[in-house]
XYZ file of C-alpha atoms in Angstrom:
620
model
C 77.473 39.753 154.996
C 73.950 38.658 155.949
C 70.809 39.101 158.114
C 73.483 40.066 160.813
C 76.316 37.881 160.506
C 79.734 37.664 158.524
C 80.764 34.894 156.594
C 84.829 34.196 155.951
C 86.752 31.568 154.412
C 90.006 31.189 155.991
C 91.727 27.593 156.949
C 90.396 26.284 154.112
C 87.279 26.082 156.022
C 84.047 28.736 156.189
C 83.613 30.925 159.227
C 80.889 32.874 160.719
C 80.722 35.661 163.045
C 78.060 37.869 164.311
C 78.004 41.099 162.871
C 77.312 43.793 165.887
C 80.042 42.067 168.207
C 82.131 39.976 165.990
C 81.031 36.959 168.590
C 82.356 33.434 166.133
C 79.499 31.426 165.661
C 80.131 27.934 163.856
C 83.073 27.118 161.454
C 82.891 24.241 159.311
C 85.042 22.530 156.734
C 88.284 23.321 157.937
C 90.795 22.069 155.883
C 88.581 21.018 153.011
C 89.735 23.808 150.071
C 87.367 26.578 150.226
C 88.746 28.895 147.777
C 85.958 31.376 148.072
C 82.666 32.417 149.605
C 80.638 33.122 146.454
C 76.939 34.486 147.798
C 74.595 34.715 150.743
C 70.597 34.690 151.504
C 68.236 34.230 153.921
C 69.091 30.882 154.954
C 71.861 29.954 152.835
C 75.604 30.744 152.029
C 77.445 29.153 148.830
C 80.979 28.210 148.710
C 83.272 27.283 146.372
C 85.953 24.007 146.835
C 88.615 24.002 144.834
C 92.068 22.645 144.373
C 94.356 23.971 141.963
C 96.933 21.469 140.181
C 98.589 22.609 136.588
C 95.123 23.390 135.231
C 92.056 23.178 135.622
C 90.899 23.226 139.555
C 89.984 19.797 140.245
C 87.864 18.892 142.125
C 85.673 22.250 141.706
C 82.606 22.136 143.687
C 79.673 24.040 145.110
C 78.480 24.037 148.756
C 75.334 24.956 149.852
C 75.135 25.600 153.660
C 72.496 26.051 156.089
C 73.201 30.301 157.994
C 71.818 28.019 160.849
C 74.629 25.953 161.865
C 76.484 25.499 158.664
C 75.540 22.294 157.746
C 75.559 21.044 153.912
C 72.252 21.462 152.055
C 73.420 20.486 148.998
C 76.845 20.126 146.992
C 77.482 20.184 142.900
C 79.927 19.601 140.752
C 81.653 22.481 138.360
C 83.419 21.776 135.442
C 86.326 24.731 135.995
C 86.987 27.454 137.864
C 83.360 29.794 139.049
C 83.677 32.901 137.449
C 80.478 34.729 139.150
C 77.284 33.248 141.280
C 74.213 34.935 141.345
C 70.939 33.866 143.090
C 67.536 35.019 141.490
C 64.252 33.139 143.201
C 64.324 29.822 142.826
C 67.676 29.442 140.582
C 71.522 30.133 141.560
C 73.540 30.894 138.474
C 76.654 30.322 138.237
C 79.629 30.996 135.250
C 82.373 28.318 134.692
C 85.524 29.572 132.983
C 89.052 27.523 132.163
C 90.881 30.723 131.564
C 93.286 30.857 134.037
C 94.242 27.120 133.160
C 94.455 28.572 129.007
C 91.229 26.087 128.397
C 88.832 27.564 125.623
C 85.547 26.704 127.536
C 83.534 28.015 129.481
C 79.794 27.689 130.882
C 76.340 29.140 132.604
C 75.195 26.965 134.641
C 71.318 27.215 136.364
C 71.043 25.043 139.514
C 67.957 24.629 141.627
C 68.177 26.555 144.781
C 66.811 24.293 146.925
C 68.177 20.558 145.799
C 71.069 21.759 143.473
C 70.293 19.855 140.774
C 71.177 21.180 137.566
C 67.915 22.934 135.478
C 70.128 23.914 132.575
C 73.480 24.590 131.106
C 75.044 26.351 128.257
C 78.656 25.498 126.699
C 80.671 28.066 124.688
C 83.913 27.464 123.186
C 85.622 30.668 124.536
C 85.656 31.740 128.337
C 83.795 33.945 129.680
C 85.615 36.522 131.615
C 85.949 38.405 134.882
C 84.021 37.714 138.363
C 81.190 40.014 137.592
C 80.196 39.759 134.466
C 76.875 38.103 134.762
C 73.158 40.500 135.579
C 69.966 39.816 135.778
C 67.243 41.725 135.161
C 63.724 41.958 133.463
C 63.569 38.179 132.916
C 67.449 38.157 131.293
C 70.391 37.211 132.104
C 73.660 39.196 130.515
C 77.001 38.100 130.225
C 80.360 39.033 128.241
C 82.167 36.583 126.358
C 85.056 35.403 124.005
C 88.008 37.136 123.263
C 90.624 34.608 124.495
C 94.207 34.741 122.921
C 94.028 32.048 120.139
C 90.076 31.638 120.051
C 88.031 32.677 117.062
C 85.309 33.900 119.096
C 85.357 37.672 119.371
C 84.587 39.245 122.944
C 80.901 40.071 123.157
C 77.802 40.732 124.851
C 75.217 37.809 125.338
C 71.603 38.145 126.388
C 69.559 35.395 126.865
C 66.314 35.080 128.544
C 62.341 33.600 127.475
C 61.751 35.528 124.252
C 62.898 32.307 121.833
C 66.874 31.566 121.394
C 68.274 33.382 118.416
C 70.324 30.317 116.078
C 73.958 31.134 116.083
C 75.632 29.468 112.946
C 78.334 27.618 114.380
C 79.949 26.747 110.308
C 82.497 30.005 109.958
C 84.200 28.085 106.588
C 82.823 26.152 104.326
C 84.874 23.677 102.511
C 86.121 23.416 99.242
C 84.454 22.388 96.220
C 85.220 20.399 93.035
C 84.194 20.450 89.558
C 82.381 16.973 88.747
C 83.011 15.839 92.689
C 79.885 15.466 94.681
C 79.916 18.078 97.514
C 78.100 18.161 101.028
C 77.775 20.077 104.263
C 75.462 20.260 106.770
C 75.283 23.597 108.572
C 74.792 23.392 112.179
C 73.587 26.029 114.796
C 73.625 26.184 118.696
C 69.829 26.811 118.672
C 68.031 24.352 120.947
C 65.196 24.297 118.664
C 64.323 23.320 114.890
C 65.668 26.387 112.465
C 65.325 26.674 109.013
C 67.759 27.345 106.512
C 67.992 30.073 103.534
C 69.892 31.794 100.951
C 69.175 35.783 101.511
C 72.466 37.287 99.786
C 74.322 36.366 96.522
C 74.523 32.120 95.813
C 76.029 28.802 95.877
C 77.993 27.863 92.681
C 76.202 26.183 89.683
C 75.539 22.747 90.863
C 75.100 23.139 94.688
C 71.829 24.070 96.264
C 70.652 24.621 100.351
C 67.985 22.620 101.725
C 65.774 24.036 104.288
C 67.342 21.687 106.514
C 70.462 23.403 105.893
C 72.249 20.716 103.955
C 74.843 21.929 101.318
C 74.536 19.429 98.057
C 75.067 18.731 94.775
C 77.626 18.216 92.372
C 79.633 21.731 91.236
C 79.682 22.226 86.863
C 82.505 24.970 87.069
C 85.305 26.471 88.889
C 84.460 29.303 90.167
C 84.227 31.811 93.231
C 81.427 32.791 95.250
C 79.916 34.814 98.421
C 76.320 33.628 99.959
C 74.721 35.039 103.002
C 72.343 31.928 104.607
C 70.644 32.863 107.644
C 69.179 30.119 110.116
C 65.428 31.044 110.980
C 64.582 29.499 114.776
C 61.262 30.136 117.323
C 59.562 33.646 117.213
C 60.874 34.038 113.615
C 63.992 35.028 114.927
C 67.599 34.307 113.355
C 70.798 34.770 112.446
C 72.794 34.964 108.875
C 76.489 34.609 107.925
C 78.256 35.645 104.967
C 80.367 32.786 103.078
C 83.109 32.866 100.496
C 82.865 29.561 98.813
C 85.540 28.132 96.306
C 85.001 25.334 93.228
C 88.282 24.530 91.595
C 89.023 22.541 88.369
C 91.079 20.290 87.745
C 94.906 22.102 88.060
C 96.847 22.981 84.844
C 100.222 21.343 84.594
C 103.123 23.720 85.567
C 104.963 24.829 88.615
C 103.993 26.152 92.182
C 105.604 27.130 94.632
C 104.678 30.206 97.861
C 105.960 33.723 95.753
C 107.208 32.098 92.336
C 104.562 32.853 90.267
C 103.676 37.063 89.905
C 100.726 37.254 91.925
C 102.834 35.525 94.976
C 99.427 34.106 96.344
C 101.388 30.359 97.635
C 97.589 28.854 96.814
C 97.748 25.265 94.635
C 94.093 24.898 93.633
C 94.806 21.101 94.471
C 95.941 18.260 93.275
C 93.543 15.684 94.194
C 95.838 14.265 96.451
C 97.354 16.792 98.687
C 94.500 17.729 100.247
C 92.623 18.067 104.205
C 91.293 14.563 103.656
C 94.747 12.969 102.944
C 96.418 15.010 105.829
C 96.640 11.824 108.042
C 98.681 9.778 105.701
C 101.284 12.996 104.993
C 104.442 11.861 106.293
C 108.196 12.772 105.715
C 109.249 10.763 102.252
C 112.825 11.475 101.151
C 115.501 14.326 101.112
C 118.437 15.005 98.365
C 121.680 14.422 99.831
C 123.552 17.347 101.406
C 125.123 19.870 100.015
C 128.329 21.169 100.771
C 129.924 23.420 103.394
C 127.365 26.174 104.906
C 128.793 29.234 102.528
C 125.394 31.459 102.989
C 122.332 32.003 105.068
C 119.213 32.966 104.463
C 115.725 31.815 102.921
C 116.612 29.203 99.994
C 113.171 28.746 98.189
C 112.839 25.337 96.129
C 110.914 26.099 92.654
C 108.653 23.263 91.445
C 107.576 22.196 88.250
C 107.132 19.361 86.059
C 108.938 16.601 87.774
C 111.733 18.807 88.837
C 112.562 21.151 91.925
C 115.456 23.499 91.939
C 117.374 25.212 94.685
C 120.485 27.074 95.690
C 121.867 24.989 98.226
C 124.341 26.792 101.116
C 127.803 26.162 99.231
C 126.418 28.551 96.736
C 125.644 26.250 93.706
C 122.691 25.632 91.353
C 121.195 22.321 91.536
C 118.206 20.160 89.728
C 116.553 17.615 91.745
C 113.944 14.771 89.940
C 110.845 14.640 91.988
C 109.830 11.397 91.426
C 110.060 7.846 93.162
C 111.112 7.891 96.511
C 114.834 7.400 96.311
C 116.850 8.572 99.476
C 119.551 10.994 99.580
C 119.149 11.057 96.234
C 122.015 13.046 93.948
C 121.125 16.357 91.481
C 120.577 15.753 87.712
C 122.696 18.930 87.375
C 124.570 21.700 89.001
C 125.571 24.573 87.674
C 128.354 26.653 89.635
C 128.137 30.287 89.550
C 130.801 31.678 86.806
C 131.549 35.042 89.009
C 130.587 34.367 92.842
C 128.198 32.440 94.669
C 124.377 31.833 93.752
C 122.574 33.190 96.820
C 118.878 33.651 97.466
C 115.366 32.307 96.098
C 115.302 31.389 92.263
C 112.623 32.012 90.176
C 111.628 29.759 87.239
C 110.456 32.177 84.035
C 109.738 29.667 80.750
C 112.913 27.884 80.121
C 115.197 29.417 82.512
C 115.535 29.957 86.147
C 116.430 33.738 87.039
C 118.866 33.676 89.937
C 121.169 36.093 91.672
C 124.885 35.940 92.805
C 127.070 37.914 95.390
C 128.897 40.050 92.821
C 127.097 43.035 93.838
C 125.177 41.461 93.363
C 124.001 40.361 89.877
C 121.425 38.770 87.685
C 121.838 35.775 85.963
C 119.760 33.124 83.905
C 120.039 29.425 83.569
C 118.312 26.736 81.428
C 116.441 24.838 83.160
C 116.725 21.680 81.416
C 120.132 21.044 81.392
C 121.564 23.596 84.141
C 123.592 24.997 80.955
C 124.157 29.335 81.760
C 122.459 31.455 79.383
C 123.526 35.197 80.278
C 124.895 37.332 82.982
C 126.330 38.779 85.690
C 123.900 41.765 84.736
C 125.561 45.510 85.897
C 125.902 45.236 89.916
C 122.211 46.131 91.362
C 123.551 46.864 94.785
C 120.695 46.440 96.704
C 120.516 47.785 100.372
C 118.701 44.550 101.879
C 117.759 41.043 101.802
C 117.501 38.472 98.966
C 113.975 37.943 97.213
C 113.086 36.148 94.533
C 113.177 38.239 91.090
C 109.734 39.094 89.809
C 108.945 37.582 86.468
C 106.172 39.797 84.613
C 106.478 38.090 80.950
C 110.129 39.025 79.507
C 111.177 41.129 82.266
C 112.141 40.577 85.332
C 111.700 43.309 88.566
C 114.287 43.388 91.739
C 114.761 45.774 94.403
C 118.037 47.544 93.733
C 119.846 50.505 94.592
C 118.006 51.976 97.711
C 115.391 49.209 97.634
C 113.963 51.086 94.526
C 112.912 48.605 91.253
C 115.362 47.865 88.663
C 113.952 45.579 85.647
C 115.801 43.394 83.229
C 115.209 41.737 80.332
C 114.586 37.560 80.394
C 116.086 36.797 77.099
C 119.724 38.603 77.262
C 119.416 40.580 81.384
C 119.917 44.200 79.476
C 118.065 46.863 81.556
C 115.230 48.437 80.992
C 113.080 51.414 81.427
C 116.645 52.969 80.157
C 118.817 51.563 83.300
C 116.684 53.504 85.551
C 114.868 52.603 89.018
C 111.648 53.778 90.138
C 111.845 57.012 92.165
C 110.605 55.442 94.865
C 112.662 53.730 97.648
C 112.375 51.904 100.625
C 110.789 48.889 99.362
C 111.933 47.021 101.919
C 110.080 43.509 101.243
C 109.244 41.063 98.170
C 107.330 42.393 95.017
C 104.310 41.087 93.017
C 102.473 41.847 89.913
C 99.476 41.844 88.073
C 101.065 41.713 84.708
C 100.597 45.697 84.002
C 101.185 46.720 87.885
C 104.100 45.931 89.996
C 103.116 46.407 93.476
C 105.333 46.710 96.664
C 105.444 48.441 100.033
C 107.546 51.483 100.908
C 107.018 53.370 104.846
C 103.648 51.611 105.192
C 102.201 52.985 101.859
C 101.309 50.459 99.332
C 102.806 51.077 95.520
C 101.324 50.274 91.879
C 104.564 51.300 89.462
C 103.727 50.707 85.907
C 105.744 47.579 84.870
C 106.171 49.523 81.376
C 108.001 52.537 82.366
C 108.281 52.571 85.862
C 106.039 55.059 86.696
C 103.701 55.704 89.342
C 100.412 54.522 88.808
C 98.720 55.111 92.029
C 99.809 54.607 96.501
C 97.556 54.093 99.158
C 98.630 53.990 102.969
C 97.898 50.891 104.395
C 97.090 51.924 107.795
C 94.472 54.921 108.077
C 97.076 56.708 110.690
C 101.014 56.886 110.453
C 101.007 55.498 114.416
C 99.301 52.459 112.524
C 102.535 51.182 110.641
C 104.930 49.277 112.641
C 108.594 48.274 112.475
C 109.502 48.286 108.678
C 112.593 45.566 109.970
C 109.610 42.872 110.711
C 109.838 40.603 107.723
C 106.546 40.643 105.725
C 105.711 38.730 103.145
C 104.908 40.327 99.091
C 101.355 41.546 98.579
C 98.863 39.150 97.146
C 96.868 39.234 94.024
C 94.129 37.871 93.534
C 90.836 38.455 91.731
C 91.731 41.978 90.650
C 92.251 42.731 94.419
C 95.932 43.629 96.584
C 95.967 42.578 99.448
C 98.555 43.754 101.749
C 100.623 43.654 104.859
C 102.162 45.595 107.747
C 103.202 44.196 111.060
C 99.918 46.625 112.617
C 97.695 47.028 109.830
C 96.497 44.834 106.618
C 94.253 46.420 103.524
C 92.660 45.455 100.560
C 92.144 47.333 97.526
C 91.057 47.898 94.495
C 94.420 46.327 91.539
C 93.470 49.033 89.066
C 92.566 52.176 91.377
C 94.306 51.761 94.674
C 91.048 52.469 95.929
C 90.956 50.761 99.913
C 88.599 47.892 100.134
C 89.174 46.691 103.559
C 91.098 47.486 106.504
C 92.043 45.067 108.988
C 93.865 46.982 111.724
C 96.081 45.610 114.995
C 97.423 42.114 113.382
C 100.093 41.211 115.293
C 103.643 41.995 114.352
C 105.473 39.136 113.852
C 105.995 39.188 110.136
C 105.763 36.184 107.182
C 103.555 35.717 104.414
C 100.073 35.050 103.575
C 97.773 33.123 101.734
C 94.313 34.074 100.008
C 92.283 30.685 99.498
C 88.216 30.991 98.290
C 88.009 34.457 100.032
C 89.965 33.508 103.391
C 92.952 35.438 104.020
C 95.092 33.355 106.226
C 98.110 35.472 107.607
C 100.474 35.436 110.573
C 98.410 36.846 113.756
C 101.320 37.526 116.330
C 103.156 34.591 117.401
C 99.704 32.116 115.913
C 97.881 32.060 112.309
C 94.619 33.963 111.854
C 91.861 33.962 109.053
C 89.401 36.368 107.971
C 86.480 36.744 105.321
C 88.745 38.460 102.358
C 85.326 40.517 101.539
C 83.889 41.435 105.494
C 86.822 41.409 107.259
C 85.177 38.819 109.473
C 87.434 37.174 111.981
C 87.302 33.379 110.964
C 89.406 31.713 113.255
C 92.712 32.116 114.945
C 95.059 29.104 115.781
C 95.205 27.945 119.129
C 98.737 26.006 118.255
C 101.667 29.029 118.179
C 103.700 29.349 115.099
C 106.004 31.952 116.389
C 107.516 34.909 114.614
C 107.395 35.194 110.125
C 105.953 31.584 109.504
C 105.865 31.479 105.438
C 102.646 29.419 104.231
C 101.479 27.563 101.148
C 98.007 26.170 100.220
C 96.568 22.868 98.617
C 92.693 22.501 98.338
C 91.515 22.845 102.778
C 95.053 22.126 103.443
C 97.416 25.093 104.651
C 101.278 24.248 104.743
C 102.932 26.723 108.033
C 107.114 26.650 107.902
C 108.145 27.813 110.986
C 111.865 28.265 112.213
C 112.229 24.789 113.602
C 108.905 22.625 111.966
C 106.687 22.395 109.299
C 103.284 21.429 109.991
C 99.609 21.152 108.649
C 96.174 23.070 109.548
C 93.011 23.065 107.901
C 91.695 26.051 106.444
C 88.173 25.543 108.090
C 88.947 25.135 111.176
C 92.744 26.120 111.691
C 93.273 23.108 113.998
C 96.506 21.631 113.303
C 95.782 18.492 111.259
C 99.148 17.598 110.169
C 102.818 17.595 111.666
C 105.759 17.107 110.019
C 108.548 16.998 112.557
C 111.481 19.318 112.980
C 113.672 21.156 110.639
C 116.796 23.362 111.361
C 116.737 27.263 111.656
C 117.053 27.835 107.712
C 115.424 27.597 104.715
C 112.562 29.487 103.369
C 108.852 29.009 102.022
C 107.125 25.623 101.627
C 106.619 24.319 97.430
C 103.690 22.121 96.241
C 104.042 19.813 93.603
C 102.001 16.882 92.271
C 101.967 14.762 95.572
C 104.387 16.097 97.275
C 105.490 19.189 100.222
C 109.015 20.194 99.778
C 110.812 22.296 102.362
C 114.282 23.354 102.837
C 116.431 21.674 105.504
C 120.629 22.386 106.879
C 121.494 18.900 105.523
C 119.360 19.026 102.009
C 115.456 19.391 100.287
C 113.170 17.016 102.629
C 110.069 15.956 100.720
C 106.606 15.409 102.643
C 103.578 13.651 101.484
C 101.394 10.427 100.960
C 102.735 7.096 100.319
């Protein structure tokens, strides 16, 4: 309504009627899409064409009509759908937004009032919500923004307006670093103007240094880890600063890897030189065993990694050693080794010489040399667990299970006897996978996080993971062990995450509302990259800061494994790439049946778990 008349869209077209009588006056554009009347003035009403087809509306434009007779003043083009339209003197303002079409842009657009040419226009890489979410006031205009499902950008408040732009740092990770290997990244902001660029918390690793121009450089002298705030200084001394874990790694020892093998169950390779974000374009699929026999068991079967060999329990129930090298097809085990009492079942885990496995009588605890697949000792006494396979903890000579009641049970490596006397711990309930720091065992039990002495069992500090009971969801929604790394736990509940302190217990961080759908995690130069309800998210290990979350699902308890940048997701059906920076999918490996557990690493080469055998991923 204005000056005395009302305007309508209907037919597609834009109506007008007086007011005091509701006398029509002119209608105009009938049949041409109006979707909706967005404003009217004095002399002018704005309308909005659009047309609607799986997606963005296209075409999407802006009409400017004379109140006189209804006649086109001016027309311009929108990139998406108009959120809200404002006019202010001289300027109509407009939002853009692709959320209804599940686009991650959006955009405020100034147009000239009286020609409708274009006098500015802002981008952002989230939408911008809601039909009236734009004011004006005092020489500002404010808007809320971010927040879609799948976007990093967290929902927030935006002013802008004449006093100077603020820089916002558009780098959330930086990459990784390597000893002797020259490194550099150029920060980059959104400001329109010059900024300058400096180090205001902690510093770069030995070797690298920041320019003013906000170039990253150098060549790193040592592995090590890091957190640097840099702030970007723009026009009125204004500016914004970010916080940034940043990684060097060495050269990586010879051994094994493989997501939960080792103790501290962090599924991070410092890199082989090889496997790596640059390289992700040449990954393809390379070669599989050859099947193994008739489906016996289910479940996650884990390949261990090390040398040039990879073992695995395959679904008739048997023990078998795979060479890693070449690229022969379908190729046949070195050994197999069938279970003397009932079937193998379940993830192995290698310890030294042997690989520490578990049958079905009871089941029980066995150990086999690695070498030659020859069986060194067991079935251990029946540990009668209440729930799912894991892989056995290896802490040194002993070796930690969930047994009776999901309590621990530990063995002995060299012959299987028991220890702490045959006992478990008094606690029960731990219903997922185990780690260790070599003198702690940790585990969850009812959304408390445990330390048990892994000398006598004993409690050696808890600490609820979620700050209220309503915080800890479904104990049946698969999670992943708790990491360790850098003298820190970090744990997991389907509604709640913490970090804390490996000696004390002491919380660190809370991350609350994660998503529910289960899997495991990876810590990677301070990023924590976890499973963020049916998509992966990342956050600064020491702020909590939300780095990114994947805009490509992953669906429900993906298990994950890291190389250098490059993050390996198994899903139920796929394996696939993304890139720790970013987490844009930079990598996909093609389909794999419903079975089969976590991802290995090794040398050149991704190894995941398939019905019909080990597939093996990788350069040429």
């Amino acid at each position: 309504i204005a000056d005395g008349w009302v305007y309508t869209n209907h037919g597609n077209g834009v109506n007008r009627y007086a007011l005091a009588s509701g006398t029509a006056g002119w209608a105009v554009l009938a049949g041409q899409d109006i979707y909706r009347i967005e404003a009217a003035d004095a002399d002018t009403v704005y309308v909005w064409e659009a047309v609607f087809d799986f997606g963005s509306p296209f075409p999407s434009i802006l009409h400017a009509l004379n109140t006189t007779d209804g006649s086109q003043r001016w027309q311009a083009d929108v990139p998406s759908r108009i959120g809200s339209l404002a006019v202010t003197g001289d300027v109509v303002w407009l939002t853009s937004t692709g959320i209804f079409s599940q686009e991650h842009a959006s955009d405020l657009i100034a147009l000239d009032r009286s020609t409708g040419q274009q006098v500015r226009a802002i981008a952002y890489d989230d939408n911008i919500y809601g039909w009236t979410d734009v004011a004006f006031g005092a020489g500002k205009v404010v808007l809320t923004q971010g927040g879609s499902s799948g976007d990093p950008v967290p929902r927030q408040l935006r002013v802008l307006g004449l006093g100077g732009p603020i820089p916002a740092i558009a780098d959330k990770v930086l990459p990784m670093g390597r000893v002797a290997t020259a490194y550099s990244v150029q920060l980059a902001t959104t400001s329109l103007g010059p900024v300058v660029w400096s180090i205001q918390g902690g510093a770069l690793p030995s070797g690298l240094s920041l320019s003013a121009a906000g170039l990253i450089s150098g060549t790193p002298t040592n592995a090590q880890s890091a957190q640097v705030t840099i702030r970007a200084t723009g026009g009125n001394a204004r500016f914004a600063e970010r916080s940034f874990p940043v990684l060097v790694v060495g050269t990586p020892a010879e051994g094994w890897f493989t997501t939960g093998r080792d103790a501290t169950r962090n599924g991070f390779e410092p890199g082989t030189g090889v496997l790596d974000l640059s390289a992700a374009p040449t990954f393809a699929f390379r070669w599989k065993t050859a099947a193994p026999g008739a489906t016996a068991h289910g479940g996650d079967q884990d390949v261990v990694a090390s040398g040039n060999r990879m073992y695995n329990i395959a679904w008739d129930g048997i023990l078998r050693a795979w060479d890693t090298t070449g690229n022969t097809a379908n190729r046949l085990p070195v050994w197999d080794e069938t279970p003397p009492l009932a079937d193998y079942l379940g993830p192995p885990t290698l310890a030294g010489d042997r690989l520490i496995v578990f049958d079905t009588s009871g089941p029980s605890l066995h150990a086999v040399r690695a070498s030659d697949g020859q069986h060194l000792w067991g079935p251990t006494a029946p540990i009668q667990f209440g729930s799912g396979y894991d892989a056995p903890l290896v802490v040194g000579s002993a070796v930690f299970v969930r047994g009776l009641n999901n309590a621990i049970q530990g063995f002995s490596t060299v012959d299987g006897s028991p220890l702490w006397g045959g006992a478990v711990t008094t606690v029960t309930k731990f219903y997922w996978p185990l780690s260790s720091d070599g003198t702690r065992i940790y585990g969850e039990a009812d959304c408390v996080l445990y330390a048990i002495n892994v000398s006598n069992g004993a409690i050696a500090w808890q600490t609820p993971i979620a700050q209220e009971s309503s915080g800890c969801g479904s104990v049946f929604v698969n999670q992943g062990a708790p990491l360790v790394v850098g003298g820190k736990v970090y744990a997991s509940e389907p509604a709640a995450r913490i970090v804390v302190n490996a000696v004390t217990g002491s919380p660190l961080l809370r991350i609350p509302g994660t998503g529910g759908s289960g899997g495991s995690s990876v810590l990677v130069g301070g990023v924590w990259v976890f499973p963020h309800n049916d998509r992966m998210a990342a956050v600064d290990s020491t702020t909590g800061a939300l780095l990114w979350i994947s805009k490509d699902p992953v669906g429900a308890r993906p298990l994950v494994a890291a190389t250098g940048d490059f993050i390996v997701v198994r899903t139920a059906f796929e394996i696939r790439g993304i890139s720790r920076i970013t987490g844009e999918t930079v990598w996909e490996g093609g389909s794999l049946a419903q079975v089969g557990g976590s991802p290995a690493i090794l040398g050149n080469r991704i190894f995941a778990v398939d019905v019909d055998g080990v597939r093996a991923f990788g350069p040429l």
